[in-house]
Short mmCIF file of C-alpha atoms in Angstrom, two decimals:
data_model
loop_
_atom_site.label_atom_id
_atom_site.label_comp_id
_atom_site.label_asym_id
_atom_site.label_seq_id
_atom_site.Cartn_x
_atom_site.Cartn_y
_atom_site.Cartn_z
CA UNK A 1 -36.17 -11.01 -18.16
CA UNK A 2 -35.23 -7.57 -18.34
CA UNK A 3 -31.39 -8.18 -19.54
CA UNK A 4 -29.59 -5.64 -21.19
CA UNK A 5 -28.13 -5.82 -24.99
CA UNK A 6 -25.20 -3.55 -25.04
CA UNK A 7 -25.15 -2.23 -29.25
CA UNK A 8 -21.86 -0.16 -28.90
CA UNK A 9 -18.93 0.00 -26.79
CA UNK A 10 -17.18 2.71 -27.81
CA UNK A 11 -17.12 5.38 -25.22
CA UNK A 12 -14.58 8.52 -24.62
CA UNK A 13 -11.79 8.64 -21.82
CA UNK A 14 -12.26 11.85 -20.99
CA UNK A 15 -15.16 10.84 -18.52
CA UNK A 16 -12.62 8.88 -16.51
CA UNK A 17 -10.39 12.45 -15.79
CA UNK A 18 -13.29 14.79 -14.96
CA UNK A 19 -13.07 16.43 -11.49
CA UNK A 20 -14.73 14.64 -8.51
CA UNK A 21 -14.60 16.92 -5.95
CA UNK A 22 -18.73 16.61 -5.48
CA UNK A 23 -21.36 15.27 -4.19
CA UNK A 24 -24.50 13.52 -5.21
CA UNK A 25 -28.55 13.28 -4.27
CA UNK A 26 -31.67 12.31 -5.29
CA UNK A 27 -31.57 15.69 -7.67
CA UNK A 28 -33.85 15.14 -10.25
CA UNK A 29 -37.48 15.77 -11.47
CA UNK A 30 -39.18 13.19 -14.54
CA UNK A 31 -42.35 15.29 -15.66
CA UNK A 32 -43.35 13.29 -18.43
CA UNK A 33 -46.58 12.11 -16.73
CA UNK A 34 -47.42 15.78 -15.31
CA UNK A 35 -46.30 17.92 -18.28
CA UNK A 36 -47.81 21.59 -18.36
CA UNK A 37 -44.67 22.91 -20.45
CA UNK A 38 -41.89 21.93 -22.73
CA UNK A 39 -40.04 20.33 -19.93
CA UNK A 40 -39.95 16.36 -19.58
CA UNK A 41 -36.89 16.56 -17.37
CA UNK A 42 -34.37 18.43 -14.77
CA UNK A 43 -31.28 17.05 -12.72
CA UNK A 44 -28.64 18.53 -10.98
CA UNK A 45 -25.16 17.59 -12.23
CA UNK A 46 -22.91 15.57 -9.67
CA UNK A 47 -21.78 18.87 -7.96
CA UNK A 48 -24.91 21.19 -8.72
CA UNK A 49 -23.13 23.71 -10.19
CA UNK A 50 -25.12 23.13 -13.08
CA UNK A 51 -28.35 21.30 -14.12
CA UNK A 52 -29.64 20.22 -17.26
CA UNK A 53 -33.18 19.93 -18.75
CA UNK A 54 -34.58 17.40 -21.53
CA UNK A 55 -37.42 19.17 -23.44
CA UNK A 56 -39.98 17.80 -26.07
CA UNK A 57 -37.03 19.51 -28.83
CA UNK A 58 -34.20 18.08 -27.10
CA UNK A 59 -31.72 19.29 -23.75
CA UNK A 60 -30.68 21.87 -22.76
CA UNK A 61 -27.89 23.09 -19.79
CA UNK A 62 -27.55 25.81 -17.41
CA UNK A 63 -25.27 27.32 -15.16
CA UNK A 64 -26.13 27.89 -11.53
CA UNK A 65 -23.96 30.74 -10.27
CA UNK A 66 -24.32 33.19 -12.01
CA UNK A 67 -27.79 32.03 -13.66
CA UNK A 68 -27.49 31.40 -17.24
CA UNK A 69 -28.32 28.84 -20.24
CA UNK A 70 -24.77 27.93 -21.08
CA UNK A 71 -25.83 25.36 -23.36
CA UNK A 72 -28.68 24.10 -25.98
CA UNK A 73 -28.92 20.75 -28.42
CA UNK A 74 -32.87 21.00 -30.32
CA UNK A 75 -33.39 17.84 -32.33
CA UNK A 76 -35.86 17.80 -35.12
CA UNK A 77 -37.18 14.57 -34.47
CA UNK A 78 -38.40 13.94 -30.52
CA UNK A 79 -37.71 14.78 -26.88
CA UNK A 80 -35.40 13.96 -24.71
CA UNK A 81 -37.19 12.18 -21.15
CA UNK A 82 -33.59 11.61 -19.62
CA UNK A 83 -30.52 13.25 -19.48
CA UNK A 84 -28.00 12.91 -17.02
CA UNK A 85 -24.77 15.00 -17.06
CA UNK A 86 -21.18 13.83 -15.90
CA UNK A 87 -19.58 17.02 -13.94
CA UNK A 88 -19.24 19.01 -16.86
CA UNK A 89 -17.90 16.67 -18.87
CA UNK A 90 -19.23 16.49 -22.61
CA UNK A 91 -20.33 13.21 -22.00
CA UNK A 92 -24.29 12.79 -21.24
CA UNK A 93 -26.53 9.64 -20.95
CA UNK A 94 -29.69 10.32 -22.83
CA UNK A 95 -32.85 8.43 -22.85
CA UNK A 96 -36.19 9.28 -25.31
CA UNK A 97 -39.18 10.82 -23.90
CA UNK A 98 -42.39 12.56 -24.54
CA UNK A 99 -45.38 12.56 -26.88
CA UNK A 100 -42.61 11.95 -29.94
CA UNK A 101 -39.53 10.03 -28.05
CA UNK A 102 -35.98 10.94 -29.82
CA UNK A 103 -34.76 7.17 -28.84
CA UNK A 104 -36.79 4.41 -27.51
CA UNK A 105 -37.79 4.35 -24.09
CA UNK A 106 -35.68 0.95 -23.58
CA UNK A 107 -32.49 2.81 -24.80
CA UNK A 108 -29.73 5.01 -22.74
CA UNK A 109 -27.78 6.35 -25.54
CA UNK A 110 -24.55 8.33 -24.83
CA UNK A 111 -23.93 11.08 -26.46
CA UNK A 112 -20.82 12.95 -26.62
CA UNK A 113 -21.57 16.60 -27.41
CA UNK A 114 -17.64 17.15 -28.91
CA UNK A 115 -18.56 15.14 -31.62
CA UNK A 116 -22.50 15.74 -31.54
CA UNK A 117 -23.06 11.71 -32.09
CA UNK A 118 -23.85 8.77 -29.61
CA UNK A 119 -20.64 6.97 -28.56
CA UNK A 120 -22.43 4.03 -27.17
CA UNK A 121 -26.00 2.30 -26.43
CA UNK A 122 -27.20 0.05 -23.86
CA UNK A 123 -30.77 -1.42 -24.56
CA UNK A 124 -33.26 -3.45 -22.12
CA UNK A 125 -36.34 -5.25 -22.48
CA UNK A 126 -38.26 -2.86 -20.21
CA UNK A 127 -38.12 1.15 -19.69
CA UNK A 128 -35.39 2.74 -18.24
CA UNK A 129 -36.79 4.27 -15.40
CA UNK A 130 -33.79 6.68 -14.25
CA UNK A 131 -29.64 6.46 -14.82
CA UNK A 132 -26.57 7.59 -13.02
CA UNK A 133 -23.58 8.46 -13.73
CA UNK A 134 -19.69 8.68 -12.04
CA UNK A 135 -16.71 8.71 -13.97
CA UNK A 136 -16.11 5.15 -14.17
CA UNK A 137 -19.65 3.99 -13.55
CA UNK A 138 -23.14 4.14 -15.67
CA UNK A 139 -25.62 2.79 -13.52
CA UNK A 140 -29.22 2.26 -15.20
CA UNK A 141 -32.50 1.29 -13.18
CA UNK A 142 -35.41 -0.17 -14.77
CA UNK A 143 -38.65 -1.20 -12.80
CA UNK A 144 -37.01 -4.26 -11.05
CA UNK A 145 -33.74 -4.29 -11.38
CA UNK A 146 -30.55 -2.06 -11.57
CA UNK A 147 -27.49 -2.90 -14.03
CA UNK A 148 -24.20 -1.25 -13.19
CA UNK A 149 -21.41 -1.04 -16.63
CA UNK A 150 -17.85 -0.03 -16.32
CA UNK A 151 -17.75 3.46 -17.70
CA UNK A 152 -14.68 3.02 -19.85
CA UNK A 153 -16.16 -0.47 -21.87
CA UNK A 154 -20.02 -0.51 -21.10
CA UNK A 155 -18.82 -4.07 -19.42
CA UNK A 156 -21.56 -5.16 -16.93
CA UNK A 157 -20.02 -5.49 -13.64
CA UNK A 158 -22.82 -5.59 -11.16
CA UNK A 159 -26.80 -6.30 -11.24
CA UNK A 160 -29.04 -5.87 -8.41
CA UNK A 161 -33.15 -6.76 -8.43
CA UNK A 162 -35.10 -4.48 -6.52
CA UNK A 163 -39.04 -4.39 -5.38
CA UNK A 164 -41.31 -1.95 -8.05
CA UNK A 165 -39.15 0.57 -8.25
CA UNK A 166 -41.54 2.95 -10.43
CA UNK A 167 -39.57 6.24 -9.67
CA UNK A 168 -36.32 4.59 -10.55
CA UNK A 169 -34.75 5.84 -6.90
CA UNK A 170 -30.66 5.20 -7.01
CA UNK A 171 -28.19 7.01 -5.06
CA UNK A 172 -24.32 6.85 -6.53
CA UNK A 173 -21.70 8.76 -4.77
CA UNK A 174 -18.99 10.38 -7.58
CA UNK A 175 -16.65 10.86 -5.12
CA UNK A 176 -13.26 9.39 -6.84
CA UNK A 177 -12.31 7.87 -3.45
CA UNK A 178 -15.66 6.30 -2.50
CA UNK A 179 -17.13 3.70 -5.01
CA UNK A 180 -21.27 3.44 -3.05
CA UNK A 181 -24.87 2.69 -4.46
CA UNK A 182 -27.97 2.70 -2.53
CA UNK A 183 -31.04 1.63 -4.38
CA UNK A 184 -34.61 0.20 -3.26
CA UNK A 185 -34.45 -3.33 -1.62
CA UNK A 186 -36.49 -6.26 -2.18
CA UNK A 187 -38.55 -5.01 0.57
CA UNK A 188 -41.37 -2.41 0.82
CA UNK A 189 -39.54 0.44 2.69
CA UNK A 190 -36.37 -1.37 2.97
CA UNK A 191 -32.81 0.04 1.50
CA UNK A 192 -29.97 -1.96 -0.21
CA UNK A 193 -26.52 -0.05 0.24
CA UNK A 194 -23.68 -1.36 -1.87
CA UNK A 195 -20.07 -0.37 -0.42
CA UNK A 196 -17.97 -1.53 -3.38
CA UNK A 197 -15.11 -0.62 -2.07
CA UNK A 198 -15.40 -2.94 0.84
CA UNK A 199 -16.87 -5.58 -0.83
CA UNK A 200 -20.10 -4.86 1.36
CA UNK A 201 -23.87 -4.66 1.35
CA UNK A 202 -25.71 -3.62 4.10
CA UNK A 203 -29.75 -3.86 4.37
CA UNK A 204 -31.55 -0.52 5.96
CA UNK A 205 -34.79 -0.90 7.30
CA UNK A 206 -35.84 2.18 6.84
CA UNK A 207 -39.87 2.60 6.68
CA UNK A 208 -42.55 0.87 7.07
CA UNK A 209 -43.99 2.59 3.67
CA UNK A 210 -42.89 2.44 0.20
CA UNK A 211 -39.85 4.68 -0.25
CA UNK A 212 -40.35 8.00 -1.72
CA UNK A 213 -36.67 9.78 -2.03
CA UNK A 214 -33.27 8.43 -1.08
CA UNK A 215 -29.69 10.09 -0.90
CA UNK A 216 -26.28 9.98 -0.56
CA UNK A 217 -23.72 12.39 1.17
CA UNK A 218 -20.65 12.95 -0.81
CA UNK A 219 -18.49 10.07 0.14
CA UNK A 220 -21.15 7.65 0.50
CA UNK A 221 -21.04 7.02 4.08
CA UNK A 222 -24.45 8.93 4.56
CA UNK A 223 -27.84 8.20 3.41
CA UNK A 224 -31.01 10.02 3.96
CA UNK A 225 -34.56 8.64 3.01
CA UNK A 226 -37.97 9.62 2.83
CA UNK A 227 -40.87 7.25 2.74
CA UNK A 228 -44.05 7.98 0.60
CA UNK A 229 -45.95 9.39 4.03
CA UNK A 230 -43.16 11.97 3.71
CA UNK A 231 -43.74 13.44 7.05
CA UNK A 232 -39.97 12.13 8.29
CA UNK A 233 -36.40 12.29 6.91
CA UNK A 234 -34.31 9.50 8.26
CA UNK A 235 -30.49 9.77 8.26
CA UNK A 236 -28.42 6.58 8.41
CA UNK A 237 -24.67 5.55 8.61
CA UNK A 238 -24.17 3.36 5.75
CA UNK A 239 -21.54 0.72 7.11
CA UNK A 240 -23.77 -0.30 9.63
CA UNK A 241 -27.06 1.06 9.03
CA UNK A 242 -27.43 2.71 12.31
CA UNK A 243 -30.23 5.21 12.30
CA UNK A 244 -28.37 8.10 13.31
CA UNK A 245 -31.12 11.71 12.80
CA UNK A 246 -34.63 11.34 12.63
CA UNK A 247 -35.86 14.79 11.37
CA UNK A 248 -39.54 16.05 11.02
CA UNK A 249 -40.33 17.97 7.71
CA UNK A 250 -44.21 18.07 9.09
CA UNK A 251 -47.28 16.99 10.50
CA UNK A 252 -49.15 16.40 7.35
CA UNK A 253 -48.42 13.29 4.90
CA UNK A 254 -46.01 15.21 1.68
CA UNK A 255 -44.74 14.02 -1.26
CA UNK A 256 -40.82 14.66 -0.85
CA UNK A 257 -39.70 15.50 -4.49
CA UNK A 258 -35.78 15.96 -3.39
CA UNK A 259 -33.64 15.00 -0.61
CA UNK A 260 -29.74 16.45 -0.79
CA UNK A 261 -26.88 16.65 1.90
CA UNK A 262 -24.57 19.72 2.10
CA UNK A 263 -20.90 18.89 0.50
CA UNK A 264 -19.25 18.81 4.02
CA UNK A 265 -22.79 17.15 5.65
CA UNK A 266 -23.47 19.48 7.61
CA UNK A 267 -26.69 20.34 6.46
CA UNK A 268 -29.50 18.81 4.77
CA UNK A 269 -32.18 19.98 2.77
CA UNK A 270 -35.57 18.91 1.26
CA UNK A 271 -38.54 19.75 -1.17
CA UNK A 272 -41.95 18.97 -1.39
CA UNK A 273 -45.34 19.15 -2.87
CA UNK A 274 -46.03 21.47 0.39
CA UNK A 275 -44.38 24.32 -1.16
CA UNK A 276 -41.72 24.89 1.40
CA UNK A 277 -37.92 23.72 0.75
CA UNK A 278 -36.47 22.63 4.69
CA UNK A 279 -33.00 22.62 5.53
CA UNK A 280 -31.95 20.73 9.11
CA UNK A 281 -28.65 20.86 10.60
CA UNK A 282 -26.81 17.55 10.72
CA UNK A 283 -25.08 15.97 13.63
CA UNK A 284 -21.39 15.99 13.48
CA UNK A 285 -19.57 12.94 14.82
CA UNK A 286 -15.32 13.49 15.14
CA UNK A 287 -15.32 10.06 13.62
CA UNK A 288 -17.23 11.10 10.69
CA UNK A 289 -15.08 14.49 10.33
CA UNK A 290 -11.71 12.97 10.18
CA UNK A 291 -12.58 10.09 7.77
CA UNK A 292 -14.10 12.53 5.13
CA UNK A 293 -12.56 13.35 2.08
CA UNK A 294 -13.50 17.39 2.07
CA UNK A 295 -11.60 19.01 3.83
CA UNK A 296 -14.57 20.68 6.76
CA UNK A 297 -14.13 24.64 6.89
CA UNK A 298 -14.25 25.11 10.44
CA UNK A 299 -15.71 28.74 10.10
CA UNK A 300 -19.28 26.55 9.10
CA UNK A 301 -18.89 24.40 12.24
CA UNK A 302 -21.30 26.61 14.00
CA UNK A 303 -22.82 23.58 15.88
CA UNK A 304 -26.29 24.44 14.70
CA UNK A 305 -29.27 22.41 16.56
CA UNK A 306 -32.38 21.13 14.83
CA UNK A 307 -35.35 23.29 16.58
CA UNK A 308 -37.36 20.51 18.82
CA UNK A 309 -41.02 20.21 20.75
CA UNK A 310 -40.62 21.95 24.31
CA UNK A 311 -41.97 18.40 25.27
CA UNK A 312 -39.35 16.29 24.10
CA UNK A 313 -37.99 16.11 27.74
CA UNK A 314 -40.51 13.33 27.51
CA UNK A 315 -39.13 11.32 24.66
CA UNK A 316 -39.87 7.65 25.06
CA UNK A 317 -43.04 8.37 27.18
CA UNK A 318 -45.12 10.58 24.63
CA UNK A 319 -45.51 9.63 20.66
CA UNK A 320 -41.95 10.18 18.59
CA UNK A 321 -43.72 13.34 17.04
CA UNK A 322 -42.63 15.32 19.98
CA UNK A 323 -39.02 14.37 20.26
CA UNK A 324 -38.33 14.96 16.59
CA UNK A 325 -36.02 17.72 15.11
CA UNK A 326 -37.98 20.13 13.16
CA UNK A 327 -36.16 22.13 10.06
CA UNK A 328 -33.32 25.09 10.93
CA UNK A 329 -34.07 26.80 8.24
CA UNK A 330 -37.04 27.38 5.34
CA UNK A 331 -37.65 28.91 2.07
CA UNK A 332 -40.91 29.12 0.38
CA UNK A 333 -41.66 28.01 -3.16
CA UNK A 334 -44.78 28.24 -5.29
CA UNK A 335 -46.47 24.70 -4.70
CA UNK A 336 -45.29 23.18 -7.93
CA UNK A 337 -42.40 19.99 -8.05
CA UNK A 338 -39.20 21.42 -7.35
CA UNK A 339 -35.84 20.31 -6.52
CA UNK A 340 -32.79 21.87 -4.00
CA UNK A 341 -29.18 21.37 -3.83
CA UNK A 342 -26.75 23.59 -1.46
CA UNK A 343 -24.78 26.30 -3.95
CA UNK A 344 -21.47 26.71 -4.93
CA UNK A 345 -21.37 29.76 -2.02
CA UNK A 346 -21.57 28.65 1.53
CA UNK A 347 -24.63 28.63 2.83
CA UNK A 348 -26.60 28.83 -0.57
CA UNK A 349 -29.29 26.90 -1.60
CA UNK A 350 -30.79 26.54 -4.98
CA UNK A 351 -34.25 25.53 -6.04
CA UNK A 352 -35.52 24.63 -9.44
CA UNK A 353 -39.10 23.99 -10.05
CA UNK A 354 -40.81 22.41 -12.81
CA UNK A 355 -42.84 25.94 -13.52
CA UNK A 356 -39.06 26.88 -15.14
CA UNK A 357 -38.42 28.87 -12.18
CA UNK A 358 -35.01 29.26 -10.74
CA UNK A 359 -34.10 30.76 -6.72
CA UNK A 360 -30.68 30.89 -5.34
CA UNK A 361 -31.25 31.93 -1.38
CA UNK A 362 -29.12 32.28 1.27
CA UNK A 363 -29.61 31.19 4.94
CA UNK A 364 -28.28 32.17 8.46
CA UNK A 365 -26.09 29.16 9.55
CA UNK A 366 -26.28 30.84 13.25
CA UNK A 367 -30.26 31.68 13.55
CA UNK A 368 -32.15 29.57 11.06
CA UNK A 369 -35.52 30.85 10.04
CA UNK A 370 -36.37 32.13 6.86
CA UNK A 371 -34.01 32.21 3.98
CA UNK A 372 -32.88 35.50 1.97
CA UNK A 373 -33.89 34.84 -1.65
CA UNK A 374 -30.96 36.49 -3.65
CA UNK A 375 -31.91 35.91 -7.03
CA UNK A 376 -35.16 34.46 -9.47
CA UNK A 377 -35.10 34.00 -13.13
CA UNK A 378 -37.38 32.42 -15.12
CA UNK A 379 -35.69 29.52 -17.72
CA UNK A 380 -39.10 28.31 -19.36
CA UNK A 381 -41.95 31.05 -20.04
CA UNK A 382 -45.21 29.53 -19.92
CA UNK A 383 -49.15 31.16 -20.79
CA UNK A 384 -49.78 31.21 -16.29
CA UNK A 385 -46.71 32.87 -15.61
CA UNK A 386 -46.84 35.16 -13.20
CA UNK A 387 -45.17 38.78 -12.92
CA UNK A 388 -43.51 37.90 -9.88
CA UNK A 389 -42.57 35.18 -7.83
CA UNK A 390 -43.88 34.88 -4.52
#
């Protein structure tokens, strides 16, 4: 049994008025088994204006535009393998990691940085492989099995057994308006999407391989996954699991680190271990438009198209790799784990590898092709660093 024992239920109301205008992806990178600097951790906030880092001394925060360490908590006893923000709310979810774990491994411990204490502990009887957060939701996966708490009580209010779920994949969508949680099923490739709101679960069959990377678009109605081959991106409607986009990041098997939708969906991106970070353009249904809860700027509706093998006029007679939809748009990335999410500027993207290097580009919404990289820092110096990025 891998039950949880809640210690504390205390737990501040401010996470139940933080802004929700946002959206959410598989956004994070655990480095724990790879480590080659201080960094165990990094994950995007709910809107990715921000991302924070757990380090063998503790966390850390940072801004994403403009670039800058906004924030830093060093503990003198242990690292930090988890940390999950809410928005920017002072609430985090933390969860010991490294050589010298702060808490146990079986702990998420939130912490509320106002009063620089934890507010409230859940423990399990197995690690906790990953955690989520929305402002009236903490949603913690271990190996088998994912337990969902009310945010304001640490009440349970859902659980949900999975197949080995080693990478702890779980999609949540924060939007305010949109309670939805996709996580592994109980089937090798297969997806579980919960539509709370509607009372509603609906099974995706989405590989035939272990899944690799899952994610949802803001409201939840959206998921794209990526199987452990990592050669496709598969884009399905979540009420009824219809395979809507099937989109080709390559020819050769990847390992997709990051999969994230635009906030209006009309773009995705992707990262791998390839080196190159692919954005597609996403199919835009009228039905899908008008029951969204962003408003769509119309200026971005540029009706981009996916670019596509001259020989897909022969889709259904020759093999699906020539009627798939190759990227719009791509930005090179030294080949080290990385992770994308669309900026706060329109038609932005922003990359953060595990080397501590941070790229904010920019890409034509019209054309495609290769990105603009506006900016690089460097948030982690390291003995191999380099004088300039490439």
């Amino acid at each position: 049994s891998h039950g949880p024992r809640v210690a504390s239920q205390r737990c501040c109301t401010s996470a139940a008025h933080s802004r929700v205008l946002s959206f959410d992806a598989m956004s994070s990178m655990n480095l724990a088994s790879h480590q080659t600097n201080e960094l165990l951790y990094v994950a995007f906030n709910q809107d990715h204006g921000c991302f924070a880092c757990g380090t063998d001394q503790g966390f850390r925060i940072y801004n994403c535009d403009p670039f800058k360490e906004t924030f830093r908590r060093d503990f003198s006893n242990g690292g930090i393998g988890i940390v999950e923000m809410l928005f920017r709310c002072n609430i985090l979810a933390l969860v010991g990691g490294g050589h010298n774990p702060r808490y146990p491994q079986n702990k998420v411990m939130l912490w509320d940085d106002h009063q620089n204490r934890c507010i409230g502990e859940l423990s399990f009887r197995s690690e906790v492989k990953a955690v989520k957060l929305r402002r009236d939701r903490v949603v913690v996966v271990l190996e088998y099995k994912i337990y969902v708490y009310n945010f304001a009580n640490l009440k349970l209010v859902d659980h949900i057994e999975t197949t080995q779920n080693p990478k702890g994949l779980c999609a949540l969508s924060p939007h305010s308006n949109s309670s939805v949680l996709a996580c592994a099923g109980l089937t090798k490739g297969h997806v579980r999407v919960e539509l709370y709101d509607q009372k509603k679960t609906t099974l995706i069959s989405a590989h035939e391989t272990a899944l690799n990377c899952i994610a949802l678009n803001l409201d939840g109605s959206r998921l794209a996954t990526a199987s452990e081959k990592g050669t496709l991106i598969r884009v399905f409607d979540t009420h009824n699991g219809q395979l809507l986009q099937e989109l080709r990041r390559g020819a050769d098997r990847a390992d997709i680190y990051s999969v994230c939708f635009s906030p209006t969906s009309e773009w995705l991106c992707c990262s791998s271990d390839h080196g190159t970070i692919h954005i597609f353009a996403l199919q835009q249904s009228e039905d899908a438009a008008s029951k969204s809860p962003v408003s769509t700027d119309a200026g971005q509706a540029s009706g981009a198209s996916n670019p596509k093998s001259s020989l897909s006029i022969f889709k259904g007679i020759l093999p699906k790799y020539f009627s798939s939809e190759w990227s719009f748009a791509q930005f090179r990335v030294h080949d080290t784990q990385s992770i994308c999410a669309f900026g706060q500027e329109k038609n932005t993207l922003i990359v953060v590898s595990a080397d501590g290097a941070f790229y904010k580009c920019s890409f034509d919404p019209v054309k495609g092709g290769e990105c603009n990289r506006d900016s690089y820092s460097r948030f982690v110096k390291s003995p191999e660093d380099e004088t300039s990025p490439p």
